Amino acid sequence: MEEVGSHDYDYVEAGTVDVKDLPPLDAATSKIMKDEFTTGFGLTIFYFILIFSIPVMNWFAPAFAFKKIWGGMTVTWFVTTVIMMAMAFIIAYVHTALYEKRLKKYDIANR
């Protein structure tokens, strides 16, 4: 019978591993991590541009930004709440899809 809390790896207490002592990453893992950073950074910049476009819209197009559309909700509130929430889900989907594609490309799942 397996004891509770047993793992397939050696437990290492937090704060006891020095990064300098770790072996270097293999080429595929290193490439995946660089691609992940590039993807994450690009999606972050895209989201920040969308977020910062709201005050720009409020400043330069107030007639449009503060136009009431449903029950007193303005275009700004609609974009801030509904559109940005949808964009968060879309960005998460894109990131996940690109990650899975990357795993297949490097055949990580079948190692």
mmCIF file with all atom_site columns, N, CA and C in Angstrom, residues 37-100:
data_model
loop_
_atom_site.group_PDB
_atom_site.id
_atom_site.type_symbol
_atom_site.label_atom_id
_atom_site.label_alt_id
_atom_site.label_comp_id
_atom_site.label_asym_id
_atom_site.label_entity_id
_atom_site.label_seq_id
_atom_site.pdbx_PDB_ins_code
_atom_site.Cartn_x
_atom_site.Cartn_y
_atom_site.Cartn_z
_atom_site.occupancy
_atom_site.B_iso_or_equiv
_atom_site.pdbx_formal_charge
_atom_site.auth_seq_id
_atom_site.auth_comp_id
_atom_site.auth_asym_id
_atom_site.auth_atom_id
_atom_site.pdbx_PDB_model_num
ATOM 1   N N  . PHE A 1 37  ? 7.863   32.443 -23.696 1.00 0.00 ? 37  PHE A N  1
ATOM 2   C CA . PHE A 1 37  ? 8.081   33.826 -23.299 1.00 0.00 ? 37  PHE A CA 1
ATOM 3   C C  . PHE A 1 37  ? 7.646   34.769 -24.410 1.00 0.00 ? 37  PHE A C  1
ATOM 4   N N  . THR A 1 38  ? 8.016   34.464 -25.632 1.00 0.00 ? 38  THR A N  1
ATOM 5   C CA . THR A 1 38  ? 7.652   35.309 -26.769 1.00 0.00 ? 38  THR A CA 1
ATOM 6   C C  . THR A 1 38  ? 6.134   35.387 -26.921 1.00 0.00 ? 38  THR A C  1
ATOM 7   N N  . THR A 1 39  ? 5.470   34.248 -26.823 1.00 0.00 ? 39  THR A N  1
ATOM 8   C CA . THR A 1 39  ? 4.011   34.217 -26.928 1.00 0.00 ? 39  THR A CA 1
ATOM 9   C C  . THR A 1 39  ? 3.371   35.021 -25.807 1.00 0.00 ? 39  THR A C  1
ATOM 10  N N  . GLY A 1 40  ? 3.795   34.759 -24.574 1.00 0.00 ? 40  GLY A N  1
ATOM 11  C CA . GLY A 1 40  ? 3.232   35.463 -23.429 1.00 0.00 ? 40  GLY A CA 1
ATOM 12  C C  . GLY A 1 40  ? 3.469   36.960 -23.488 1.00 0.00 ? 40  GLY A C  1
ATOM 13  N N  . PHE A 1 41  ? 4.668   37.353 -23.901 1.00 0.00 ? 41  PHE A N  1
ATOM 14  C CA . PHE A 1 41  ? 4.991   38.773 -23.998 1.00 0.00 ? 41  PHE A CA 1
ATOM 15  C C  . PHE A 1 41  ? 4.143   39.449 -25.078 1.00 0.00 ? 41  PHE A C  1
ATOM 16  N N  . GLY A 1 42  ? 4.006   38.793 -26.220 1.00 0.00 ? 42  GLY A N  1
ATOM 17  C CA . GLY A 1 42  ? 3.188   39.345 -27.303 1.00 0.00 ? 42  GLY A CA 1
ATOM 18  C C  . GLY A 1 42  ? 1.726   39.496 -26.907 1.00 0.00 ? 42  GLY A C  1
ATOM 19  N N  . LEU A 1 43  ? 1.177   38.479 -26.265 1.00 0.00 ? 43  LEU A N  1
ATOM 20  C CA . LEU A 1 43  ? -0.217  38.552 -25.829 1.00 0.00 ? 43  LEU A CA 1
ATOM 21  C C  . LEU A 1 43  ? -0.405  39.604 -24.740 1.00 0.00 ? 43  LEU A C  1
ATOM 22  N N  . THR A 1 44  ? 0.591   39.761 -23.880 1.00 0.00 ? 44  THR A N  1
ATOM 23  C CA . THR A 1 44  ? 0.525   40.786 -22.836 1.00 0.00 ? 44  THR A CA 1
ATOM 24  C C  . THR A 1 44  ? 0.510   42.182 -23.446 1.00 0.00 ? 44  THR A C  1
ATOM 25  N N  . ILE A 1 45  ? 1.393   42.417 -24.407 1.00 0.00 ? 45  ILE A N  1
ATOM 26  C CA . ILE A 1 45  ? 1.435   43.716 -25.082 1.00 0.00 ? 45  ILE A CA 1
ATOM 27  C C  . ILE A 1 45  ? 0.101   43.984 -25.780 1.00 0.00 ? 45  ILE A C  1
ATOM 28  N N  . PHE A 1 46  ? -0.436  42.978 -26.456 1.00 0.00 ? 46  PHE A N  1
ATOM 29  C CA . PHE A 1 46  ? -1.728  43.113 -27.130 1.00 0.00 ? 46  PHE A CA 1
ATOM 30  C C  . PHE A 1 46  ? -2.819  43.512 -26.136 1.00 0.00 ? 46  PHE A C  1
ATOM 31  N N  . TYR A 1 47  ? -2.870  42.845 -24.973 1.00 0.00 ? 47  TYR A N  1
ATOM 32  C CA . TYR A 1 47  ? -3.893  43.138 -23.978 1.00 0.00 ? 47  TYR A CA 1
ATOM 33  C C  . TYR A 1 47  ? -3.698  44.543 -23.400 1.00 0.00 ? 47  TYR A C  1
ATOM 34  N N  . PHE A 1 48  ? -2.461  44.940 -23.130 1.00 0.00 ? 48  PHE A N  1
ATOM 35  C CA . PHE A 1 48  ? -2.204  46.280 -22.606 1.00 0.00 ? 48  PHE A CA 1
ATOM 36  C C  . PHE A 1 48  ? -2.618  47.357 -23.612 1.00 0.00 ? 48  PHE A C  1
ATOM 37  N N  . ILE A 1 49  ? -2.367  47.107 -24.886 1.00 0.00 ? 49  ILE A N  1
ATOM 38  C CA . ILE A 1 49  ? -2.802  48.069 -25.900 1.00 0.00 ? 49  ILE A CA 1
ATOM 39  C C  . ILE A 1 49  ? -4.323  48.208 -25.863 1.00 0.00 ? 49  ILE A C  1
ATOM 40  N N  . LEU A 1 50  ? -5.026  47.090 -25.741 1.00 0.00 ? 50  LEU A N  1
ATOM 41  C CA . LEU A 1 50  ? -6.490  47.153 -25.655 1.00 0.00 ? 50  LEU A CA 1
ATOM 42  C C  . LEU A 1 50  ? -6.945  47.909 -24.407 1.00 0.00 ? 50  LEU A C  1
ATOM 43  N N  . ILE A 1 51  ? -6.323  47.607 -23.274 1.00 0.00 ? 51  ILE A N  1
ATOM 44  C CA . ILE A 1 51  ? -6.706  48.270 -22.021 1.00 0.00 ? 51  ILE A CA 1
ATOM 45  C C  . ILE A 1 51  ? -6.433  49.767 -22.102 1.00 0.00 ? 51  ILE A C  1
ATOM 46  N N  . PHE A 1 52  ? -5.263  50.146 -22.606 1.00 0.00 ? 52  PHE A N  1
ATOM 47  C CA . PHE A 1 52  ? -4.913  51.565 -22.663 1.00 0.00 ? 52  PHE A CA 1
ATOM 48  C C  . PHE A 1 52  ? -5.664  52.310 -23.761 1.00 0.00 ? 52  PHE A C  1
ATOM 49  N N  . SER A 1 53  ? -6.290  51.574 -24.683 1.00 0.00 ? 53  SER A N  1
ATOM 50  C CA . SER A 1 53  ? -7.093  52.246 -25.703 1.00 0.00 ? 53  SER A CA 1
ATOM 51  C C  . SER A 1 53  ? -8.382  52.813 -25.112 1.00 0.00 ? 53  SER A C  1
ATOM 52  N N  . ILE A 1 54  ? -8.820  52.302 -23.985 1.00 0.00 ? 54  ILE A N  1
ATOM 53  C CA . ILE A 1 54  ? -10.061 52.792 -23.364 1.00 0.00 ? 54  ILE A CA 1
ATOM 54  C C  . ILE A 1 54  ? -9.913  54.243 -22.900 1.00 0.00 ? 54  ILE A C  1
ATOM 55  N N  . PRO A 1 55  ? -8.893  54.588 -22.088 1.00 0.00 ? 55  PRO A N  1
ATOM 56  C CA . PRO A 1 55  ? -8.768  56.008 -21.735 1.00 0.00 ? 55  PRO A CA 1
ATOM 57  C C  . PRO A 1 55  ? -8.466  56.905 -22.938 1.00 0.00 ? 55  PRO A C  1
ATOM 58  N N  . VAL A 1 56  ? -7.763  56.357 -23.932 1.00 0.00 ? 56  VAL A N  1
ATOM 59  C CA . VAL A 1 56  ? -7.508  57.133 -25.151 1.00 0.00 ? 56  VAL A CA 1
ATOM 60  C C  . VAL A 1 56  ? -8.832  57.430 -25.846 1.00 0.00 ? 56  VAL A C  1
ATOM 61  N N  . MET A 1 57  ? -9.694  56.408 -25.927 1.00 0.00 ? 57  MET A N  1
ATOM 62  C CA . MET A 1 57  ? -11.016 56.602 -26.524 1.00 0.00 ? 57  MET A CA 1
ATOM 63  C C  . MET A 1 57  ? -11.814 57.625 -25.716 1.00 0.00 ? 57  MET A C  1
ATOM 64  N N  . ASN A 1 58  ? -11.754 57.540 -24.398 1.00 0.00 ? 58  ASN A N  1
ATOM 65  C CA . ASN A 1 58  ? -12.472 58.499 -23.548 1.00 0.00 ? 58  ASN A CA 1
ATOM 66  C C  . ASN A 1 58  ? -11.974 59.929 -23.768 1.00 0.00 ? 58  ASN A C  1
ATOM 67  N N  . TRP A 1 59  ? -10.684 60.084 -23.974 1.00 0.00 ? 59  TRP A N  1
ATOM 68  C CA . TRP A 1 59  ? -10.093 61.412 -24.120 1.00 0.00 ? 59  TRP A CA 1
ATOM 69  C C  . TRP A 1 59  ? -10.351 62.007 -25.508 1.00 0.00 ? 59  TRP A C  1
ATOM 70  N N  . PHE A 1 60  ? -10.128 61.199 -26.546 1.00 0.00 ? 60  PHE A N  1
ATOM 71  C CA . PHE A 1 60  ? -10.205 61.726 -27.901 1.00 0.00 ? 60  PHE A CA 1
ATOM 72  C C  . PHE A 1 60  ? -11.570 61.571 -28.569 1.00 0.00 ? 60  PHE A C  1
ATOM 73  N N  . ALA A 1 61  ? -12.409 60.691 -28.075 1.00 0.00 ? 61  ALA A N  1
ATOM 74  C CA . ALA A 1 61  ? -13.742 60.499 -28.678 1.00 0.00 ? 61  ALA A CA 1
ATOM 75  C C  . ALA A 1 61  ? -14.809 60.393 -27.588 1.00 0.00 ? 61  ALA A C  1
ATOM 76  N N  . PRO A 1 62  ? -14.930 61.412 -26.739 1.00 0.00 ? 62  PRO A N  1
ATOM 77  C CA . PRO A 1 62  ? -15.880 61.320 -25.623 1.00 0.00 ? 62  PRO A CA 1
ATOM 78  C C  . PRO A 1 62  ? -17.336 61.173 -26.070 1.00 0.00 ? 62  PRO A C  1
ATOM 79  N N  . ALA A 1 63  ? -17.695 61.759 -27.204 1.00 0.00 ? 63  ALA A N  1
ATOM 80  C CA . ALA A 1 63  ? -19.081 61.622 -27.672 1.00 0.00 ? 63  ALA A CA 1
ATOM 81  C C  . ALA A 1 63  ? -19.415 60.150 -27.938 1.00 0.00 ? 63  ALA A C  1
ATOM 82  N N  . PHE A 1 64  ? -18.465 59.422 -28.515 1.00 0.00 ? 64  PHE A N  1
ATOM 83  C CA . PHE A 1 64  ? -18.664 57.986 -28.757 1.00 0.00 ? 64  PHE A CA 1
ATOM 84  C C  . PHE A 1 64  ? -18.508 57.186 -27.468 1.00 0.00 ? 64  PHE A C  1
ATOM 85  N N  . ALA A 1 65  ? -17.463 57.472 -26.686 1.00 0.00 ? 65  ALA A N  1
ATOM 86  C CA . ALA A 1 65  ? -17.147 56.681 -25.498 1.00 0.00 ? 65  ALA A CA 1
ATOM 87  C C  . ALA A 1 65  ? -18.257 56.720 -24.454 1.00 0.00 ? 65  ALA A C  1
ATOM 88  N N  . PHE A 1 66  ? -18.917 57.871 -24.322 1.00 0.00 ? 66  PHE A N  1
ATOM 89  C CA . PHE A 1 66  ? -19.933 58.007 -23.271 1.00 0.00 ? 66  PHE A CA 1
ATOM 90  C C  . PHE A 1 66  ? -21.359 57.911 -23.807 1.00 0.00 ? 66  PHE A C  1
ATOM 91  N N  . LYS A 1 67  ? -21.472 57.430 -25.040 1.00 0.00 ? 67  LYS A N  1
ATOM 92  C CA . LYS A 1 67  ? -22.793 57.208 -25.630 1.00 0.00 ? 67  LYS A CA 1
ATOM 93  C C  . LYS A 1 67  ? -23.460 56.042 -24.901 1.00 0.00 ? 67  LYS A C  1
ATOM 94  N N  . LYS A 1 68  ? -24.697 56.228 -24.516 1.00 0.00 ? 68  LYS A N  1
ATOM 95  C CA . LYS A 1 68  ? -25.439 55.171 -23.809 1.00 0.00 ? 68  LYS A CA 1
ATOM 96  C C  . LYS A 1 68  ? -25.954 54.159 -24.822 1.00 0.00 ? 68  LYS A C  1
ATOM 97  N N  . ILE A 1 69  ? -25.773 52.869 -24.483 1.00 0.00 ? 69  ILE A N  1
ATOM 98  C CA . ILE A 1 69  ? -26.215 51.836 -25.416 1.00 0.00 ? 69  ILE A CA 1
ATOM 99  C C  . ILE A 1 69  ? -27.330 50.959 -24.849 1.00 0.00 ? 69  ILE A C  1
ATOM 100 N N  . TRP A 1 70  ? -27.198 50.437 -23.650 1.00 0.00 ? 70  TRP A N  1
ATOM 101 C CA . TRP A 1 70  ? -28.246 49.610 -23.025 1.00 0.00 ? 70  TRP A CA 1
ATOM 102 C C  . TRP A 1 70  ? -28.452 50.045 -21.592 1.00 0.00 ? 70  TRP A C  1
ATOM 103 N N  . GLY A 1 71  ? -29.634 50.444 -21.281 1.00 0.00 ? 71  GLY A N  1
ATOM 104 C CA . GLY A 1 71  ? -29.997 50.748 -19.899 1.00 0.00 ? 71  GLY A CA 1
ATOM 105 C C  . GLY A 1 71  ? -29.016 51.656 -19.169 1.00 0.00 ? 71  GLY A C  1
ATOM 106 N N  . GLY A 1 72  ? -28.473 52.610 -19.859 1.00 0.00 ? 72  GLY A N  1
ATOM 107 C CA . GLY A 1 72  ? -27.537 53.531 -19.226 1.00 0.00 ? 72  GLY A CA 1
ATOM 108 C C  . GLY A 1 72  ? -26.083 53.104 -19.326 1.00 0.00 ? 72  GLY A C  1
ATOM 109 N N  . MET A 1 73  ? -25.836 51.900 -19.845 1.00 0.00 ? 73  MET A N  1
ATOM 110 C CA . MET A 1 73  ? -24.447 51.448 -20.007 1.00 0.00 ? 73  MET A CA 1
ATOM 111 C C  . MET A 1 73  ? -23.819 52.194 -21.176 1.00 0.00 ? 73  MET A C  1
ATOM 112 N N  . THR A 1 74  ? -22.645 52.749 -20.926 1.00 0.00 ? 74  THR A N  1
ATOM 113 C CA . THR A 1 74  ? -21.951 53.478 -21.988 1.00 0.00 ? 74  THR A CA 1
ATOM 114 C C  . THR A 1 74  ? -21.063 52.527 -22.783 1.00 0.00 ? 74  THR A C  1
ATOM 115 N N  . VAL A 1 75  ? -20.585 53.020 -23.920 1.00 0.00 ? 75  VAL A N  1
ATOM 116 C CA . VAL A 1 75  ? -19.673 52.233 -24.748 1.00 0.00 ? 75  VAL A CA 1
ATOM 117 C C  . VAL A 1 75  ? -18.423 51.886 -23.944 1.00 0.00 ? 75  VAL A C  1
ATOM 118 N N  . THR A 1 76  ? -17.922 52.840 -23.173 1.00 0.00 ? 76  THR A N  1
ATOM 119 C CA . THR A 1 76  ? -16.732 52.584 -22.348 1.00 0.00 ? 76  THR A CA 1
ATOM 120 C C  . THR A 1 76  ? -16.962 51.447 -21.369 1.00 0.00 ? 76  THR A C  1
ATOM 121 N N  . TRP A 1 77  ? -18.083 51.453 -20.673 1.00 0.00 ? 77  TRP A N  1
ATOM 122 C CA . TRP A 1 77  ? -18.361 50.371 -19.720 1.00 0.00 ? 77  TRP A CA 1
ATOM 123 C C  . TRP A 1 77  ? -18.536 49.037 -20.436 1.00 0.00 ? 77  TRP A C  1
ATOM 124 N N  . PHE A 1 78  ? -19.166 49.058 -21.590 1.00 0.00 ? 78  PHE A N  1
ATOM 125 C CA . PHE A 1 78  ? -19.347 47.829 -22.356 1.00 0.00 ? 78  PHE A CA 1
ATOM 126 C C  . PHE A 1 78  ? -17.997 47.259 -22.776 1.00 0.00 ? 78  PHE A C  1
ATOM 127 N N  . VAL A 1 79  ? -17.129 48.109 -23.299 1.00 0.00 ? 79  VAL A N  1
ATOM 128 C CA . VAL A 1 79  ? -15.803 47.657 -23.727 1.00 0.00 ? 79  VAL A CA 1
ATOM 129 C C  . VAL A 1 79  ? -15.003 47.168 -22.530 1.00 0.00 ? 79  VAL A C  1
ATOM 130 N N  . THR A 1 80  ? -15.057 47.928 -21.427 1.00 0.00 ? 80  THR A N  1
ATOM 131 C CA . THR A 1 80  ? -14.288 47.571 -20.237 1.00 0.00 ? 80  THR A CA 1
ATOM 132 C C  . THR A 1 80  ? -14.745 46.247 -19.637 1.00 0.00 ? 80  THR A C  1
ATOM 133 N N  . THR A 1 81  ? -16.025 46.011 -19.587 1.00 0.00 ? 81  THR A N  1
ATOM 134 C CA . THR A 1 81  ? -16.528 44.801 -18.931 1.00 0.00 ? 81  THR A CA 1
ATOM 135 C C  . THR A 1 81  ? -16.660 43.631 -19.896 1.00 0.00 ? 81  THR A C  1
ATOM 136 N N  . VAL A 1 82  ? -17.518 43.749 -20.853 1.00 0.00 ? 82  VAL A N  1
ATOM 137 C CA . VAL A 1 82  ? -17.846 42.613 -21.716 1.00 0.00 ? 82  VAL A CA 1
ATOM 138 C C  . VAL A 1 82  ? -16.710 42.288 -22.689 1.00 0.00 ? 82  VAL A C  1
ATOM 139 N N  . ILE A 1 83  ? -16.241 43.276 -23.420 1.00 0.00 ? 83  ILE A N  1
ATOM 140 C CA . ILE A 1 83  ? -15.215 43.023 -24.441 1.00 0.00 ? 83  ILE A CA 1
ATOM 141 C C  . ILE A 1 83  ? -13.903 42.575 -23.809 1.00 0.00 ? 83  ILE A C  1
ATOM 142 N N  . MET A 1 84  ? -13.482 43.236 -22.748 1.00 0.00 ? 84  MET A N  1
ATOM 143 C CA . MET A 1 84  ? -12.205 42.861 -22.118 1.00 0.00 ? 84  MET A CA 1
ATOM 144 C C  . MET A 1 84  ? -12.278 41.482 -21.463 1.00 0.00 ? 84  MET A C  1
ATOM 145 N N  . MET A 1 85  ? -13.419 41.108 -20.923 1.00 0.00 ? 85  MET A N  1
ATOM 146 C CA . MET A 1 85  ? -13.558 39.754 -20.361 1.00 0.00 ? 85  MET A CA 1
ATOM 147 C C  . MET A 1 85  ? -13.478 38.727 -21.484 1.00 0.00 ? 85  MET A C  1
ATOM 148 N N  . ALA A 1 86  ? -14.139 39.012 -22.599 1.00 0.00 ? 86  ALA A N  1
ATOM 149 C CA . ALA A 1 86  ? -14.059 38.103 -23.742 1.00 0.00 ? 86  ALA A CA 1
ATOM 150 C C  . ALA A 1 86  ? -12.621 38.014 -24.251 1.00 0.00 ? 86  ALA A C  1
ATOM 151 N N  . MET A 1 87  ? -11.930 39.137 -24.299 1.00 0.00 ? 87  MET A N  1
ATOM 152 C CA . MET A 1 87  ? -10.539 39.141 -24.759 1.00 0.00 ? 87  MET A CA 1
ATOM 153 C C  . MET A 1 87  ? -9.651  38.318 -23.831 1.00 0.00 ? 87  MET A C  1
ATOM 154 N N  . ALA A 1 88  ? -9.907  38.358 -22.538 1.00 0.00 ? 88  ALA A N  1
ATOM 155 C CA . ALA A 1 88  ? -9.117  37.543 -21.605 1.00 0.00 ? 88  ALA A CA 1
ATOM 156 C C  . ALA A 1 88  ? -9.285  36.057 -21.927 1.00 0.00 ? 88  ALA A C  1
ATOM 157 N N  . PHE A 1 89  ? -10.505 35.632 -22.215 1.00 0.00 ? 89  PHE A N  1
ATOM 158 C CA . PHE A 1 89  ? -10.739 34.236 -22.566 1.00 0.00 ? 89  PHE A CA 1
ATOM 159 C C  . PHE A 1 89  ? -10.119 33.891 -23.922 1.00 0.00 ? 89  PHE A C  1
ATOM 160 N N  . ILE A 1 90  ? -10.215 34.793 -24.870 1.00 0.00 ? 90  ILE A N  1
ATOM 161 C CA . ILE A 1 90  ? -9.633  34.558 -26.193 1.00 0.00 ? 90  ILE A CA 1
ATOM 162 C C  . ILE A 1 90  ? -8.118  34.463 -26.103 1.00 0.00 ? 90  ILE A C  1
ATOM 163 N N  . ILE A 1 91  ? -7.511  35.352 -25.330 1.00 0.00 ? 91  ILE A N  1
ATOM 164 C CA . ILE A 1 91  ? -6.056  35.317 -25.150 1.00 0.00 ? 91  ILE A CA 1
ATOM 165 C C  . ILE A 1 91  ? -5.638  34.015 -24.474 1.00 0.00 ? 91  ILE A C  1
ATOM 166 N N  . ALA A 1 92  ? -6.382  33.579 -23.468 1.00 0.00 ? 92  ALA A N  1
ATOM 167 C CA . ALA A 1 92  ? -6.070  32.305 -22.799 1.00 0.00 ? 92  ALA A CA 1
ATOM 168 C C  . ALA A 1 92  ? -6.190  31.144 -23.782 1.00 0.00 ? 92  ALA A C  1
ATOM 169 N N  . TYR A 1 93  ? -7.212  31.173 -24.623 1.00 0.00 ? 93  TYR A N  1
ATOM 170 C CA . TYR A 1 93  ? -7.382  30.113 -25.619 1.00 0.00 ? 93  TYR A CA 1
ATOM 171 C C  . TYR A 1 93  ? -6.221  30.107 -26.614 1.00 0.00 ? 93  TYR A C  1
ATOM 172 N N  . VAL A 1 94  ? -5.851  31.283 -27.101 1.00 0.00 ? 94  VAL A N  1
ATOM 173 C CA . VAL A 1 94  ? -4.752  31.381 -28.066 1.00 0.00 ? 94  VAL A CA 1
ATOM 174 C C  . VAL A 1 94  ? -3.461  30.868 -27.441 1.00 0.00 ? 94  VAL A C  1
ATOM 175 N N  . HIS A 1 95  ? -3.205  31.262 -26.202 1.00 0.00 ? 95  HIS A N  1
ATOM 176 C CA . HIS A 1 95  ? -1.979  30.827 -25.532 1.00 0.00 ? 95  HIS A CA 1
ATOM 177 C C  . HIS A 1 95  ? -1.958  29.305 -25.366 1.00 0.00 ? 95  HIS A C  1
ATOM 178 N N  . THR A 1 96  ? -3.070  28.745 -24.947 1.00 0.00 ? 96  THR A N  1
ATOM 179 C CA . THR A 1 96  ? -3.159  27.296 -24.760 1.00 0.00 ? 96  THR A CA 1
ATOM 180 C C  . THR A 1 96  ? -3.014  26.562 -26.089 1.00 0.00 ? 96  THR A C  1
ATOM 181 N N  . ALA A 1 97  ? -3.666  27.051 -27.133 1.00 0.00 ? 97  ALA A N  1
ATOM 182 C CA . ALA A 1 97  ? -3.578  26.405 -28.442 1.00 0.00 ? 97  ALA A CA 1
ATOM 183 C C  . ALA A 1 97  ? -2.147  26.442 -28.980 1.00 0.00 ? 97  ALA A C  1
ATOM 184 N N  . LEU A 1 98  ? -1.475  27.579 -28.815 1.00 0.00 ? 98  LEU A N  1
ATOM 185 C CA . LEU A 1 98  ? -0.089  27.672 -29.274 1.00 0.00 ? 98  LEU A CA 1
ATOM 186 C C  . LEU A 1 98  ? 0.834   26.769 -28.456 1.00 0.00 ? 98  LEU A C  1
ATOM 187 N N  . TYR A 1 99  ? 0.565   26.648 -27.166 1.00 0.00 ? 99  TYR A N  1
ATOM 188 C CA . TYR A 1 99  ? 1.378   25.776 -26.317 1.00 0.00 ? 99  TYR A CA 1
ATOM 189 C C  . TYR A 1 99  ? 1.208   24.316 -26.719 1.00 0.00 ? 99  TYR A C  1
ATOM 190 N N  . GLU A 1 100 ? -0.027  23.901 -26.948 1.00 0.00 ? 100 GLU A N  1
ATOM 191 C CA . GLU A 1 100 ? -0.268  22.516 -27.360 1.00 0.00 ? 100 GLU A CA 1
ATOM 192 C C  . GLU A 1 100 ? 0.367   22.234 -28.724 1.00 0.00 ? 100 GLU A C  1
#
